[in-house]
XYZ file of C-alpha atoms in Angstrom:
255
model
C -4.222 25.703 -0.021
C -4.352 21.376 -0.039
C -1.403 19.673 1.620
C -0.778 17.735 -2.150
C -1.266 20.504 -4.060
C 0.841 20.560 -7.477
C 1.304 16.961 -6.253
C 0.918 14.104 -9.119
C 0.156 10.243 -7.147
C 0.244 7.341 -8.829
C -1.931 5.155 -6.581
C -2.107 1.432 -6.346
C -4.414 -1.536 -5.124
C -7.997 0.023 -6.238
C -10.545 -2.639 -5.609
C -12.961 -1.244 -4.336
C -14.780 1.881 -2.626
C -13.561 0.512 0.906
C -10.225 0.009 0.097
C -7.374 1.929 1.794
C -6.002 2.686 -1.319
C -9.282 4.205 -2.740
C -9.401 6.473 0.877
C -6.144 7.879 0.145
C -7.211 8.418 -3.564
C -10.005 9.917 -2.444
C -7.990 11.976 0.438
C -4.945 12.803 -1.995
C -7.745 14.793 -5.147
C -9.213 16.688 -2.043
C -5.926 17.927 -0.889
C -5.217 19.142 -4.014
C -3.724 15.745 -6.165
C -3.593 14.684 -9.842
C -3.994 11.071 -9.419
C -3.282 7.678 -11.825
C -4.636 4.537 -10.528
C -3.283 0.964 -11.349
C -5.892 -2.394 -11.295
C -5.194 -5.395 -11.977
C -7.944 -8.138 -13.205
C -11.359 -7.317 -14.347
C -10.122 -3.468 -14.825
C -14.197 -2.951 -15.561
C -14.893 -2.915 -11.869
C -11.871 -0.789 -10.918
C -12.710 2.284 -13.762
C -16.298 1.797 -12.425
C -14.790 2.312 -8.733
C -12.533 4.735 -9.391
C -15.757 7.262 -11.198
C -16.419 7.157 -7.815
C -13.222 9.282 -6.496
C -14.053 13.847 -6.536
C -12.295 13.510 -9.892
C -12.343 10.111 -12.014
C -8.732 9.793 -12.751
C -7.644 8.014 -15.631
C -6.704 3.853 -14.784
C -4.329 1.570 -16.100
C -3.049 -1.928 -15.968
C -0.606 -3.706 -13.959
C 0.068 -6.546 -12.867
C 2.872 -6.583 -10.849
C 4.349 -9.922 -11.561
C 4.496 -9.175 -15.119
C 8.152 -7.932 -16.238
C 6.824 -6.151 -19.294
C 3.760 -4.502 -17.574
C 6.582 -2.928 -15.729
C 8.802 -2.148 -17.767
C 5.991 -0.480 -20.112
C 4.636 1.649 -16.815
C 6.779 4.344 -17.314
C 5.588 4.953 -20.808
C 1.920 4.704 -19.909
C 1.935 7.123 -16.853
C 3.309 9.456 -19.505
C 0.373 9.097 -21.308
C -1.622 10.846 -18.416
C 0.898 12.860 -16.841
C 4.473 14.088 -17.634
C 5.831 12.862 -14.089
C 4.968 11.734 -10.605
C 5.586 12.674 -6.852
C 4.729 10.251 -5.390
C 3.636 6.265 -5.838
C 1.381 4.184 -2.761
C 2.158 0.450 -3.035
C -1.249 -0.823 -1.762
C -0.459 -4.407 -2.839
C -0.913 -7.917 -1.762
C -2.486 -11.311 -2.335
C -1.706 -14.799 -0.690
C -2.885 -18.022 -1.966
C -5.902 -19.536 -0.082
C -3.136 -22.388 1.691
C -1.277 -19.978 2.519
C -3.307 -18.518 5.030
C -5.696 -20.066 7.646
C -3.660 -21.557 10.147
C -1.845 -24.668 8.036
C 1.785 -22.822 7.994
C 3.718 -26.033 7.577
C 1.589 -27.093 4.830
C 2.171 -24.308 2.217
C 4.065 -25.244 -0.341
C 6.792 -22.886 -1.659
C 4.509 -22.768 -4.721
C 2.336 -20.766 -2.875
C 5.124 -19.124 -0.654
C 6.825 -17.670 -3.468
C 3.807 -16.543 -5.334
C 3.173 -14.073 -1.429
C 6.625 -13.165 -1.540
C 6.616 -12.208 -4.870
C 3.218 -10.333 -5.122
C 3.789 -8.552 -1.650
C 7.279 -8.600 -0.693
C 8.977 -8.132 -4.299
C 6.457 -5.603 -6.332
C 7.654 -2.981 -3.523
C 10.903 -2.984 -4.918
C 9.732 -3.595 -8.943
C 7.142 -0.978 -8.951
C 9.805 1.379 -7.461
C 12.562 0.379 -10.330
C 9.098 1.154 -13.050
C 8.288 4.257 -11.427
C 11.970 5.745 -10.900
C 12.178 7.007 -14.068
C 8.890 9.549 -13.753
C 9.982 11.381 -10.833
C 11.612 14.776 -10.593
C 15.555 15.392 -10.012
C 13.678 16.667 -6.619
C 12.198 13.130 -5.874
C 9.403 12.348 -3.531
C 7.812 9.406 -2.293
C 7.189 5.620 -1.834
C 3.917 4.506 0.517
C 3.491 1.331 1.023
C 0.846 0.122 3.308
C 1.518 -3.181 5.854
C 0.379 -4.786 8.837
C 2.245 -5.078 12.520
C 4.592 -8.123 11.172
C 6.850 -7.858 14.638
C 5.145 -10.110 15.809
C 3.175 -13.600 14.733
C -0.478 -13.081 14.805
C -2.961 -16.444 13.985
C -3.481 -17.315 10.499
C -2.246 -14.832 8.857
C 0.809 -17.203 8.167
C 2.477 -16.709 5.456
C 1.338 -13.183 4.626
C 2.952 -12.397 7.820
C 6.051 -13.742 6.501
C 5.913 -11.443 2.841
C 4.582 -8.684 5.223
C 7.872 -9.213 7.230
C 9.751 -8.648 4.289
C 8.086 -5.800 2.960
C 8.996 -3.497 5.838
C 12.890 -4.677 5.574
C 12.715 -4.638 1.885
C 11.233 -0.732 2.201
C 14.844 0.206 4.273
C 16.826 -1.126 2.068
C 14.745 1.199 -0.823
C 15.189 3.769 1.144
C 19.123 3.626 2.369
C 19.458 3.018 -2.370
C 16.681 5.842 -2.905
C 17.994 8.437 -0.844
C 20.881 9.370 -2.637
C 17.764 10.406 -5.441
C 16.205 12.237 -2.990
C 13.025 9.751 -2.726
C 11.930 8.575 0.453
C 10.057 5.236 1.642
C 8.231 4.838 4.360
C 5.456 2.617 5.299
C 1.754 2.604 6.934
C 1.389 0.066 9.669
C -2.794 0.516 10.319
C -4.517 -1.813 12.048
C -7.323 -4.044 10.967
C -9.679 -1.852 8.790
C -12.831 -4.438 6.774
C -11.987 -4.305 3.800
C -11.858 -6.578 0.531
C -8.456 -7.530 1.409
C -9.076 -8.080 5.116
C -12.529 -10.029 4.759
C -9.944 -12.297 2.821
C -8.818 -14.209 5.631
C -9.705 -16.783 7.620
C -10.239 -16.149 11.109
C -9.612 -12.077 10.238
C -12.714 -11.349 13.194
C -9.966 -12.555 16.145
C -7.788 -9.903 14.573
C -10.517 -7.036 15.169
C -10.884 -8.542 19.075
C -7.202 -8.185 19.520
C -7.836 -3.991 19.260
C -10.623 -4.055 21.392
C -9.690 -2.615 24.296
C -6.205 -2.188 24.331
C -5.414 0.311 21.571
C -5.712 3.446 24.301
C -7.172 5.791 21.443
C -9.722 2.930 20.481
C -9.924 1.779 17.179
C -12.866 1.397 14.420
C -12.359 -1.199 11.514
C -14.739 0.614 9.334
C -12.934 3.629 9.001
C -10.219 4.409 6.554
C -9.881 8.297 6.573
C -6.963 8.041 10.143
C -4.628 5.754 7.671
C -5.972 7.804 4.401
C -5.005 10.774 6.173
C -1.926 9.943 7.859
C -0.558 8.659 4.336
C -1.134 11.871 3.170
C 0.960 13.480 5.519
C 4.154 10.989 4.449
C 2.959 11.698 0.640
C 3.552 15.340 1.170
C 6.822 17.783 2.014
C 5.823 17.651 5.688
C 8.073 15.097 6.134
C 11.253 16.065 4.291
C 13.905 13.831 6.251
C 11.977 10.459 7.143
C 12.733 7.762 5.394
C 12.992 4.160 6.370
C 9.846 4.409 9.095
C 6.886 2.294 9.601
C 4.127 5.141 10.875
C 1.599 3.050 13.062
C -1.637 4.166 12.502
C -3.209 2.124 15.214
C -4.912 3.666 17.648
C -1.794 3.011 20.203
C -1.843 -0.797 19.758
C 1.365 -1.572 19.033
C 2.723 -0.194 22.129
C 0.612 -1.464 24.369
C 1.397 -4.931 26.214
C -1.270 -7.541 27.400
């Protein structure tokens, strides 16, 4: 038996087969889940990537900044599954001016975009998918990068992630009575397309060298995928509002 036998999952944020979302989708399928993906922008690319999964899943379009698409999301998901038991929020974006080390010069318009897409969208996605959850509840899972400290070049995305972490706790409070758990996975630096778009990303990678007590392989998505699947399963029935660090232990170490 798989950890997710009988579970139906909606997974956002699949861009390439080197994305965290793709790794979660693959591991979830291997553990018995039925998966539906969402994509944005180049849908043909997302559909091509989806075909690389063990069981090619349906792909639907979702722009989390488009209220019309959010409003229709539940109906469009129901065209493929009769409900969901979990949703993965793996969405983040910041304009170029919001990254790279010129924190003081970023205009509000670009900050607002980063916050809407990377932070507020967790709430938007949770509300849009709420009608799909059974009365027994389920799991909402998001991805973060430790927002308790300031990172070089991460700038307003770091601020957006801090907001995401706070939003997840408020969502945990609001959705708990509906038996829906809300948690985040805080991963160490991984060489995804999103990471490569961050100027100076190598400085993140260098920080992990020698400091993570378990070591850290920035090309291995499996630890994050497996931890995510565990949180989406029934094996964490009383865990919500939590941030699970999957970073080799880096976050717990001093200099």
